[in-house]
Coordinates of C-alpha atoms in Angstrom, one line a residue:
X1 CA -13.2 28.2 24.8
X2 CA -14.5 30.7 22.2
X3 CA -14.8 28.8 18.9
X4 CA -12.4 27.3 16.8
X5 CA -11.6 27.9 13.5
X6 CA -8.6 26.3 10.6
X7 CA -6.8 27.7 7.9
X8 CA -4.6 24.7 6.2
X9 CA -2.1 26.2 3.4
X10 CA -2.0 23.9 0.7
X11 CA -1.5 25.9 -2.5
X12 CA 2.3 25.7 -3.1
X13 CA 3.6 23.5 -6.1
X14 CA 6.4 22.4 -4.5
X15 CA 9.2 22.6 -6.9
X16 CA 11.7 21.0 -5.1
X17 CA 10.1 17.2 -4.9
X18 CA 10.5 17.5 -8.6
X19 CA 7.3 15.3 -9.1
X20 CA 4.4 15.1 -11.2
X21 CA 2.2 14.3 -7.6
X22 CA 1.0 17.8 -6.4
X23 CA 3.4 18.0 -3.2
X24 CA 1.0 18.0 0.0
X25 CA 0.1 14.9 -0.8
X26 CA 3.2 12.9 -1.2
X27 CA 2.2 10.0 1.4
X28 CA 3.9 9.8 5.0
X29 CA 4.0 6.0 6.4
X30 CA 0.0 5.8 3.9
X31 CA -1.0 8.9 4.2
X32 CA -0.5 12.4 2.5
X33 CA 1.1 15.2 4.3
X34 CA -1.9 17.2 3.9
X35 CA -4.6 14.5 5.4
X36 CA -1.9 14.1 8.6
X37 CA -2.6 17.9 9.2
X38 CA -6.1 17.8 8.9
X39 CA -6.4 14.9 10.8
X40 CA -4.6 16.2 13.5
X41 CA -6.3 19.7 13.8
X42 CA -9.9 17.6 13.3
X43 CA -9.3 16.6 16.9
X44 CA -9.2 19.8 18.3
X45 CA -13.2 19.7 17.9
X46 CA -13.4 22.4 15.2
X47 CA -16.1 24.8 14.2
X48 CA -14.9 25.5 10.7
X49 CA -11.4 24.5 8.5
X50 CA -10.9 26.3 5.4
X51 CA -7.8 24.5 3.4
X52 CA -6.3 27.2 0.9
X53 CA -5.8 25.1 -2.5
X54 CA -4.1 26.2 -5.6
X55 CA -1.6 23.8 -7.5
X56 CA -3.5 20.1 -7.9
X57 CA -6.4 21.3 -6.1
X58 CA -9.0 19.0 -7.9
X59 CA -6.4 16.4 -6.4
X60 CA -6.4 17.9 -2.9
X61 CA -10.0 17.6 -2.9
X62 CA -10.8 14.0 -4.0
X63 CA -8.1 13.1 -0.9
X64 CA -9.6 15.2 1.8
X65 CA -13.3 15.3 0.8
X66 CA -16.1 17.0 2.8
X67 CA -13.4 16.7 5.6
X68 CA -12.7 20.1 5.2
X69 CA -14.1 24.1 3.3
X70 CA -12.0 24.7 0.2
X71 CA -10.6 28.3 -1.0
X72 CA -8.1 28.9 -4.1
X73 CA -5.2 30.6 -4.2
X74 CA -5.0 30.9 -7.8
X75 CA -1.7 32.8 -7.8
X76 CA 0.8 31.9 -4.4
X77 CA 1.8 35.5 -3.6
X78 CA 2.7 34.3 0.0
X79 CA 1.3 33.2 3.0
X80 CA -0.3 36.3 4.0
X81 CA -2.5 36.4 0.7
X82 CA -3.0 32.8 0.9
X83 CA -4.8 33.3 4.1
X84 CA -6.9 36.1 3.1
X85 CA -8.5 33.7 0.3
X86 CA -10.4 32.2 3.5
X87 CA -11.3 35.9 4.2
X88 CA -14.9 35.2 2.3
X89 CA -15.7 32.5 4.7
X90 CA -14.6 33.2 8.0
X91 CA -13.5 37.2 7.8
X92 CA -16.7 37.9 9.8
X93 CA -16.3 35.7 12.9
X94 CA -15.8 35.6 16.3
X95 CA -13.1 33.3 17.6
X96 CA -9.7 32.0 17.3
X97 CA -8.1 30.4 14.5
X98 CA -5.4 28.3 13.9
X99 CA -3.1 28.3 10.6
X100 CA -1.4 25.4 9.9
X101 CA 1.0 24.6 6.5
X102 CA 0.0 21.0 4.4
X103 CA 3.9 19.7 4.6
X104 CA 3.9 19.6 8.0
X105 CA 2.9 16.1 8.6
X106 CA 4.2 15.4 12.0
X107 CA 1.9 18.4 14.2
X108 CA 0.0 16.0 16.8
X109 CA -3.2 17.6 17.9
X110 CA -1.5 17.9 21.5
X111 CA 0.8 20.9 20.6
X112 CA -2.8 22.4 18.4
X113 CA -4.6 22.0 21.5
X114 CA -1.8 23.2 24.1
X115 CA -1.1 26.4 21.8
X116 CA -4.7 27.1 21.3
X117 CA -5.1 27.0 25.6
X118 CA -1.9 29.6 25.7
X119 CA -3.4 31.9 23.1
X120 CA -5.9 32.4 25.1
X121 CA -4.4 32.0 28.4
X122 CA -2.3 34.9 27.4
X123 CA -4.9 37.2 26.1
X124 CA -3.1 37.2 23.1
X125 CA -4.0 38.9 19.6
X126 CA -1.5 36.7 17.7
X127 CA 0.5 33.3 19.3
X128 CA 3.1 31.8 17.4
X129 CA 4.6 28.4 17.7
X130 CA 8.1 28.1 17.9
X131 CA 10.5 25.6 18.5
X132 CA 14.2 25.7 19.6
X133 CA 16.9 24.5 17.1
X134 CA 20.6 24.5 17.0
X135 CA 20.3 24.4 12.9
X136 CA 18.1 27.0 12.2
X137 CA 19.5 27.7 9.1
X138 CA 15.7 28.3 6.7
X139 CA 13.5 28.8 9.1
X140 CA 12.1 32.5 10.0
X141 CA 13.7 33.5 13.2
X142 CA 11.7 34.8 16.2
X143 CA 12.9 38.3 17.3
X144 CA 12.2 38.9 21.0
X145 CA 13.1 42.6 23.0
X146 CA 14.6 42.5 26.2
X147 CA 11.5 41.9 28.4
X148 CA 11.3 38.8 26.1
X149 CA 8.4 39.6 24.2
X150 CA 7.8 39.0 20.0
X151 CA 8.8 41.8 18.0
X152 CA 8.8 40.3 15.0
X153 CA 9.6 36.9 12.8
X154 CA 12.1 37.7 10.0
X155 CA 12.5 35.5 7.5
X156 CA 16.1 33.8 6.5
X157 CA 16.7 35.8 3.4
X158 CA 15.6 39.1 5.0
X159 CA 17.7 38.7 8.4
X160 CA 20.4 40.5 9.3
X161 CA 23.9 38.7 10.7
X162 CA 22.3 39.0 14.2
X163 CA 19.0 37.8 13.6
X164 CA 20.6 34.7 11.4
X165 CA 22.1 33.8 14.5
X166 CA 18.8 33.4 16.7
X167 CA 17.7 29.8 17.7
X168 CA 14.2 30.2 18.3
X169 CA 12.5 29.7 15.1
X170 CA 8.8 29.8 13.8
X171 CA 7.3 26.7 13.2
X172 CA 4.8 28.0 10.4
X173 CA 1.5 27.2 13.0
X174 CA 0.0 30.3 14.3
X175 CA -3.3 31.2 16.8
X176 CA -5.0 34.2 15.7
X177 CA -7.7 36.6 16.9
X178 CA -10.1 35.5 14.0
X179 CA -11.7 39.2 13.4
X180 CA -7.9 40.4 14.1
X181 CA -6.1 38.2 11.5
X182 CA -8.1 39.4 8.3
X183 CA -8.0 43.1 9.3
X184 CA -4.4 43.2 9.9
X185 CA -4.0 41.3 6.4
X186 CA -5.0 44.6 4.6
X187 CA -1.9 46.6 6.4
X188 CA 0.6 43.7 5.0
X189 CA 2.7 44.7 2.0
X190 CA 5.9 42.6 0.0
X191 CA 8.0 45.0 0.5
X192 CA 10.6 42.1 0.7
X193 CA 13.6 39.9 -0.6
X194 CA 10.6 37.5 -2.2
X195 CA 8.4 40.1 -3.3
X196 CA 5.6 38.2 -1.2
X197 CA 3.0 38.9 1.6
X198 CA 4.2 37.2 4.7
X199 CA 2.1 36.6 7.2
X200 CA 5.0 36.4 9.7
X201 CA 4.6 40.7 9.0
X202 CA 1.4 40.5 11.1
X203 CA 3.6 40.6 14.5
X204 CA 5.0 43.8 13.6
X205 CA 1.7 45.2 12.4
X206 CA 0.2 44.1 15.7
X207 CA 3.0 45.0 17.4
X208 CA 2.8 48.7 16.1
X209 CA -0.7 48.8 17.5
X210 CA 0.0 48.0 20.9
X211 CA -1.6 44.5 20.8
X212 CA 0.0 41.2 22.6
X213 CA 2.1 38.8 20.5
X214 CA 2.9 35.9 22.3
X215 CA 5.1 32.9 21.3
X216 CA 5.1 29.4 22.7
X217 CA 8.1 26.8 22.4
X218 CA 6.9 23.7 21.9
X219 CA 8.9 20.7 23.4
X220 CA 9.7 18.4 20.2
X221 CA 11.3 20.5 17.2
X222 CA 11.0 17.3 14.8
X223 CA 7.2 17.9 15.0
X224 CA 8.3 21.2 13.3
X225 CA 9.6 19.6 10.3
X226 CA 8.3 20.8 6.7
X227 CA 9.1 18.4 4.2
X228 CA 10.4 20.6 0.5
X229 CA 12.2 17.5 -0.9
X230 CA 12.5 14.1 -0.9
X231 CA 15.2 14.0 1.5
X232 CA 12.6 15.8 4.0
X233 CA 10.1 13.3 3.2
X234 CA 12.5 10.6 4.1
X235 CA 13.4 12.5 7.8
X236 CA 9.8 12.6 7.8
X237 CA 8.7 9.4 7.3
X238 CA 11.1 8.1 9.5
X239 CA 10.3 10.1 12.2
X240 CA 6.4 8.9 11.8
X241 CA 7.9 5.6 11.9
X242 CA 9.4 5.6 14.8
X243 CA 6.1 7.2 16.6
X244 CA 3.6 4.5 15.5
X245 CA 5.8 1.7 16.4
X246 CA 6.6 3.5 20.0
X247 CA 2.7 3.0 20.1
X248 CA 2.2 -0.1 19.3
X249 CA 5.0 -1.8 21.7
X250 CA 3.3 0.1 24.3
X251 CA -0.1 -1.5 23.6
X252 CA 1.7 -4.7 23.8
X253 CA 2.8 -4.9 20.1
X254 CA 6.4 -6.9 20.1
X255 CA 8.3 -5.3 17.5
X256 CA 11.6 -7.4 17.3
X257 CA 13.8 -4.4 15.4
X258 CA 11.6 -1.4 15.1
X259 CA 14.4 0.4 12.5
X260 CA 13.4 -2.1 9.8
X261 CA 9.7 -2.1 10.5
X262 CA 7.0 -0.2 8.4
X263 CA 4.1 0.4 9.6
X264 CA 1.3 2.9 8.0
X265 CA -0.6 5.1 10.5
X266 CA -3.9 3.7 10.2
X267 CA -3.1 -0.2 10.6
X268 CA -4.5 -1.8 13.8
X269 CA -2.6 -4.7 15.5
X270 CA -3.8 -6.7 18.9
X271 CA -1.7 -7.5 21.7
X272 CA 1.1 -10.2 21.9
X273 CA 1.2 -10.4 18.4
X274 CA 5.2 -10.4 16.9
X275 CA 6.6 -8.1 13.9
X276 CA 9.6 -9.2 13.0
X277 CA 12.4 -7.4 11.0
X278 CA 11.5 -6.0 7.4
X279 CA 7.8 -6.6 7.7
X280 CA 5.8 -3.4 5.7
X281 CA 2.1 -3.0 6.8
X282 CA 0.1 -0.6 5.1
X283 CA -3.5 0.6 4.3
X284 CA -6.3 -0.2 6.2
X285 CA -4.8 -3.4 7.0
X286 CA -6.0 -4.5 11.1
X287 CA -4.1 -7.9 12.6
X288 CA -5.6 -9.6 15.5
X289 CA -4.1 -10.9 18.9
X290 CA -1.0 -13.6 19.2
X291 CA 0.1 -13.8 15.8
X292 CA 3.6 -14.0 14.1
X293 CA 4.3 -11.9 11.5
X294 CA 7.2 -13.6 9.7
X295 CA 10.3 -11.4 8.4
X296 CA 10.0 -9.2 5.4
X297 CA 6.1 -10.0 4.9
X298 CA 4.0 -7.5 3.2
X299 CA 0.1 -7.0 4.2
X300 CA -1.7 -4.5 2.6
X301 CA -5.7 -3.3 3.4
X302 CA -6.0 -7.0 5.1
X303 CA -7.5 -8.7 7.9
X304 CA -5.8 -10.9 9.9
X305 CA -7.5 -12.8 12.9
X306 CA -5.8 -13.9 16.0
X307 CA -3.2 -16.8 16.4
X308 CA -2.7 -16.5 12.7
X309 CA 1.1 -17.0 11.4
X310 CA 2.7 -15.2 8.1
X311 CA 5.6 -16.5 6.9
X312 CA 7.4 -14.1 4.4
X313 CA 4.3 -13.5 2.2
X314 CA 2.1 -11.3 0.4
X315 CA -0.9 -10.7 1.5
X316 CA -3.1 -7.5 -0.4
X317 CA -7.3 -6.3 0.3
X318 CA -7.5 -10.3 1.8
X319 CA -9.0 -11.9 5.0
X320 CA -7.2 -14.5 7.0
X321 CA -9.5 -15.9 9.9
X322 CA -8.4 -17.2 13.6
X323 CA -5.5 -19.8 13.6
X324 CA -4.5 -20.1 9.5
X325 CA -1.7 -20.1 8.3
X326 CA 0.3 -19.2 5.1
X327 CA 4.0 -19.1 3.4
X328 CA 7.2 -19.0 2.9
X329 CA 6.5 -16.8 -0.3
X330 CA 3.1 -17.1 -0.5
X331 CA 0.9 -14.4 -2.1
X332 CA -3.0 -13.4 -1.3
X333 CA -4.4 -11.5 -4.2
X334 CA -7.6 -9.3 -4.0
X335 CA -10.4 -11.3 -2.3
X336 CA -8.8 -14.0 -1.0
X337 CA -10.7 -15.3 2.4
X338 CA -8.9 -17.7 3.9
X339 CA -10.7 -19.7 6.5
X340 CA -10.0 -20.4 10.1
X341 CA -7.5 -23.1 10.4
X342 CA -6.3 -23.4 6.8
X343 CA -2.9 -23.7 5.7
X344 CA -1.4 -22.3 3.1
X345 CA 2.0 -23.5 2.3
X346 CA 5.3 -22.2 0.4
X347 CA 4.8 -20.7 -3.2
X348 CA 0.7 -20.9 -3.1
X349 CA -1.0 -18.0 -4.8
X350 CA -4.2 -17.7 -4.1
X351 CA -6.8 -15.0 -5.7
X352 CA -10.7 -13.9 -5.3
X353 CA -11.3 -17.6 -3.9
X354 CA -12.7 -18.6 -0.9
X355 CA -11.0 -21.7 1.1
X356 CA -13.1 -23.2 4.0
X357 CA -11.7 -24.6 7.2
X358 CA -9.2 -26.3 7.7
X359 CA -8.3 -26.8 4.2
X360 CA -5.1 -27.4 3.4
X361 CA -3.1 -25.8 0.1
X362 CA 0.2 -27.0 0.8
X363 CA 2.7 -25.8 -2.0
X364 CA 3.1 -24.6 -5.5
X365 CA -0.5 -24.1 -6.4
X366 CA -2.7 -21.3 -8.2
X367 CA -6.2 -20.8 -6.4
X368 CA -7.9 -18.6 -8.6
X369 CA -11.6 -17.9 -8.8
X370 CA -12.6 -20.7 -7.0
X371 CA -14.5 -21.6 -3.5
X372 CA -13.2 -24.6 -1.6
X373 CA -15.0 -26.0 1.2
X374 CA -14.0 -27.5 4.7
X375 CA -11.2 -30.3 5.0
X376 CA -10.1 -30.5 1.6
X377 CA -6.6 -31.4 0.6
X378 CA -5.1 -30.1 -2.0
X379 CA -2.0 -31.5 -3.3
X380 CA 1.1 -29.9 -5.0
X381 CA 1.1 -28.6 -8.2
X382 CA -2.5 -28.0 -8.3
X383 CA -3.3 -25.6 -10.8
X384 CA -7.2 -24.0 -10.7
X385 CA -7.1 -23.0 -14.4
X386 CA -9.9 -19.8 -14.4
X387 CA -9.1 -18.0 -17.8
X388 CA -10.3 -18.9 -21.2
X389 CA -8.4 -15.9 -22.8
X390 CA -11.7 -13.4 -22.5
X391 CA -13.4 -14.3 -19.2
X392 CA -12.9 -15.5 -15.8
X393 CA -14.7 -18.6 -14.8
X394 CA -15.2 -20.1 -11.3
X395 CA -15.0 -23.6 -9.6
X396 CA -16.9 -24.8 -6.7
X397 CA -15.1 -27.9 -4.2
X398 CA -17.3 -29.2 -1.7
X399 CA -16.2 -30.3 1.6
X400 CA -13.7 -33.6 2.0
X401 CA -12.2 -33.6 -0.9
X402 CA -9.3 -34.6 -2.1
X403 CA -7.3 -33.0 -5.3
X404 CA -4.0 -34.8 -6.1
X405 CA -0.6 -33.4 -7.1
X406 CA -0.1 -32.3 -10.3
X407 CA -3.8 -31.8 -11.4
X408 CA -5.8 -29.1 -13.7
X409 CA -9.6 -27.9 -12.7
X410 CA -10.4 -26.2 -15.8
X411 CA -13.2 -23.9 -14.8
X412 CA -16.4 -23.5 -14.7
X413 CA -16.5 -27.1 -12.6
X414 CA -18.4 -28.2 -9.9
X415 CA -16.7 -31.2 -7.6
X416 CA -18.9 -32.5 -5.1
X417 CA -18.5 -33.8 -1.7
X418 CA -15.9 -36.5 -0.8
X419 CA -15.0 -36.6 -4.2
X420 CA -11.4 -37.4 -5.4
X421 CA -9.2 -36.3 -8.3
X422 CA -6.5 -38.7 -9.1
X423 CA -3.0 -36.7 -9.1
X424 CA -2.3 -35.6 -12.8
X425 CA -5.6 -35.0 -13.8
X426 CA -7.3 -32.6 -16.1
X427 CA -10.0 -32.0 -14.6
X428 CA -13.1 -30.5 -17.2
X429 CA -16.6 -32.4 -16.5
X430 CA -18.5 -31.9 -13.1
X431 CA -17.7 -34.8 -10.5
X432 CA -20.2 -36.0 -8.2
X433 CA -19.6 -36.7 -4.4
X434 CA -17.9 -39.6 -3.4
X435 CA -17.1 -40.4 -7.1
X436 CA -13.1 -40.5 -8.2
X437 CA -12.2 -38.4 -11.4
X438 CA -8.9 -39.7 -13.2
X439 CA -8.5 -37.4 -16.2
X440 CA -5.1 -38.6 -18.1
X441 CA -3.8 -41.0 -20.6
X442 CA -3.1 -44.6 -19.9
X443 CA 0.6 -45.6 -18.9
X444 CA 2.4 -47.5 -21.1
X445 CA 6.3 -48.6 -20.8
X446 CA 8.4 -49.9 -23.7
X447 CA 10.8 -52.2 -23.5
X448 CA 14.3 -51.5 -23.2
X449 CA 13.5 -48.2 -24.5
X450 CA 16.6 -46.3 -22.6
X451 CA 18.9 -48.2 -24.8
X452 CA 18.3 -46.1 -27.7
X453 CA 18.7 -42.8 -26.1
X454 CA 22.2 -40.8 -26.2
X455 CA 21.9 -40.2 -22.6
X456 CA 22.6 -43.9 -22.4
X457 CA 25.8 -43.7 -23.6
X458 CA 26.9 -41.2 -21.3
X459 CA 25.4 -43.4 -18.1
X460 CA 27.8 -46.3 -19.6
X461 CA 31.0 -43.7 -19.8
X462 CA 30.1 -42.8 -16.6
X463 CA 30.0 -46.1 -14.7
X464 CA 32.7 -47.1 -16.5
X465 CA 35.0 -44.3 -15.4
X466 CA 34.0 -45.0 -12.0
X467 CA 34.8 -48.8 -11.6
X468 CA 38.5 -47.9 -13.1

């Protein structure tokens, strides 16, 4: 095939997503529109992609990097003069090249590279991807002559009653004759209802000049859908959804109710591991093999080993190793690495600390700045107390311990191996393996104390009213 080439159009403001965040890169299922296009046309092994920037473009280019040529469009005078920005670096080459718009986020690189083999199966000057719809109601329509060839595309505020009526609608994707494309951009003019240079007006130009126009249907019209608004983005997203969950049950994925499950397009999960309903995975987040992934959990840029099981928690930019454990309503904070075999129980929080294996944190505890070793228990209540106010501190827990309920470990600490905390202890000296720390004041009762308390009185009302 002769070499490939990419124009992405990604100047437009977007008015309509009324939005301070430049509109191509409003995120689909963790990624913005405009990254899903490039990504998409990257696999088409490309020679060259030029994205035409204008509105946010310092924005546009910290998300899409070195991925991708830049051009501005410092004024968006249509489509057609957005493309010739790109004119400068690709006007004088041989090839084909594809033009793509940024809000189209759900173009799979199959329909690039099947309308990149037609283009040139057909000998064609210009190709044009269209899709049927029964709604077409926006879109430009594709005007064919009686031997079914392209006439022309005429856009929704420029066609007449009859050409309103047309199905077949442009997509906004087109192949090009590279050398073609800019020299039929000079003949263009906006001699139209927008006052714009469409590039849809190339058809006719080529058209004029004897050339071929082809146009070919593609065979899913919701890959066709731009997103202008939020509702779009919703359509969108949910049609993304619905995609990367397909894939994943058939890699062996169970999804229990795949309408309330979110999953970002980048996340990686092994086989025989279960989603169940509500569950939102996002980022660079990977899960290994035979896990359960508990109802309405959240993991974000984790990594999950396998046999691990996630009870409705939190998890964010944390490691969970090979058969651990953690919730209901637990919540990993940055850096938490939980080992292989812990457990984390119900209401745990645990945050840049490290918990060896098989340690168990059973419930209602703050592990914060801290690194635990192997077979520790540690008992409810615990709090890790890290913060004096300016700076973080850290405590280290050496294997075998055990912390009882209801204690403090006032950081910076070191507790050794096989050491011991008595429960409701406040913990602030270093303690030495195999010692026992008890860090609280000496019980004492007094006598018939109760007596002299109101809530006395009531207790005697009380079992008073009862014996009657």
């Amino acid at each position: 095939m002769s070499s490939k080439y990419a124009v992405i159009l990604a100047a437009g403001q977007g008015t309509r997503m009324k939005s301070k965040l430049y509109k191509v890169l409003h995120p689909v299922c963790g990624k913005p529109m405009v990254d899903h296009v490039l990504t998409q046309i990257e696999k088409n092994d490309m020679d060259q992609i030029v994205t035409v920037i204008g509105h946010g473009a310092e924005m546009v280019k910290k998300t899409l990097k070195e991925r991708t040529n830049y051009v501005v469009q410092s004024e968006q005078l249509g489509t057609g003069h957005a493309v010739m920005q790109a004119e400068r670096l690709l006007g004088d080459k041989d090839g084909i090249t594809l033009i793509a718009c940024g809000d189209t986020p759900l173009f799979t690189a199959e329909t690039f590279s099947e309308l990149f083999q037609y283009h040139q199966s057909k000998g064609a000057v210009a190709t044009v991807l269209t899709a049927h719809t029964a709604a077409p109601f926006g879109y430009g329509r594709i005007i064919r002559n009686d031997l079914g060839i392209v006439e022309k595309i005429v856009e929704q505020k420029d066609a007449t009653k009859e050409e309103a009526a047309v199905q077949e609608i442009n997509t906004g994707v087109y192949c090009f004759n590279n050398r073609e494309l800019f020299k039929a951009l000079h003949k263009i003019n906006n001699d139209n209802a927008q006052g714009e240079y469409y590039l849809t007006d190339l058809m006719e130009v080529f058209q004029k000049e004897g050339k071929v126009v082809a146009a070919y249907q593609m065979k899913d019209f919701e890959e066709s859908m731009g997103v202008n608004d939020r509702v779009a983005l919703a359509n969108a997203a949910k049609v993304m959804r619905k995609r990367i969950n397909k894939e994943h049950m058939q890699n062996g994925v169970t999804i229990v109710d795949p309408d309330n499950t979110y999953i970002d397009t980048d996340v990686k999960i092994g086989s025989d591991t279960i989603i169940e309903p509500g569950v939102s995975l996002k980022g660079q987040t990977t899960i290994g093999s035979d896990c359960v992934i508990g109802a309405h959990s959240e993991i974000v840029d984790s990594v999950i080993g396998d046999s691990v099981k996630v009870t409705s928690s939190t998890i964010e930019n944390s490691i969970m190793h090979d058969n651990s454990d953690i919730g209901p309503y637990s919540h990993l904070r940055p850096q938490a690495d939980i080992g292989e075999g812990v457990h984390i129980g119900n209401f745990v929080e645990v945050k840049k600390a490290t918990i060896g294996e098989n340690t168990k944190v059973g419930h209602l505890t703050y592990v914060g700045d801290a690194t635990l070793g192997e077979e520790i228990n540690v008992g409810c209540g615990t709090v890790f107390v890290n913060y004096d106010g300016i700076n973080k501190h850290h405590t280290n827990v050496g294997d075998y311990s055990f912390i009882g309920s209801g204690s403090n470990v006032v950081a910076p600490v070191e507790i050794g191996d096989h050491a011991y905390i008595a429960a409701g202890s406040t913990v602030t000296q270093d303690v030495k393996p195999h010692d026992m720390a008890i860090a609280r004041g000496r019980q004492v009762n007094k006598d018939g104390y109760y007596d002299k308390y109101p809530v006395a009185q009531a207790a005697k009302e009380t079992e008073a009213a009862k014996k009657k």
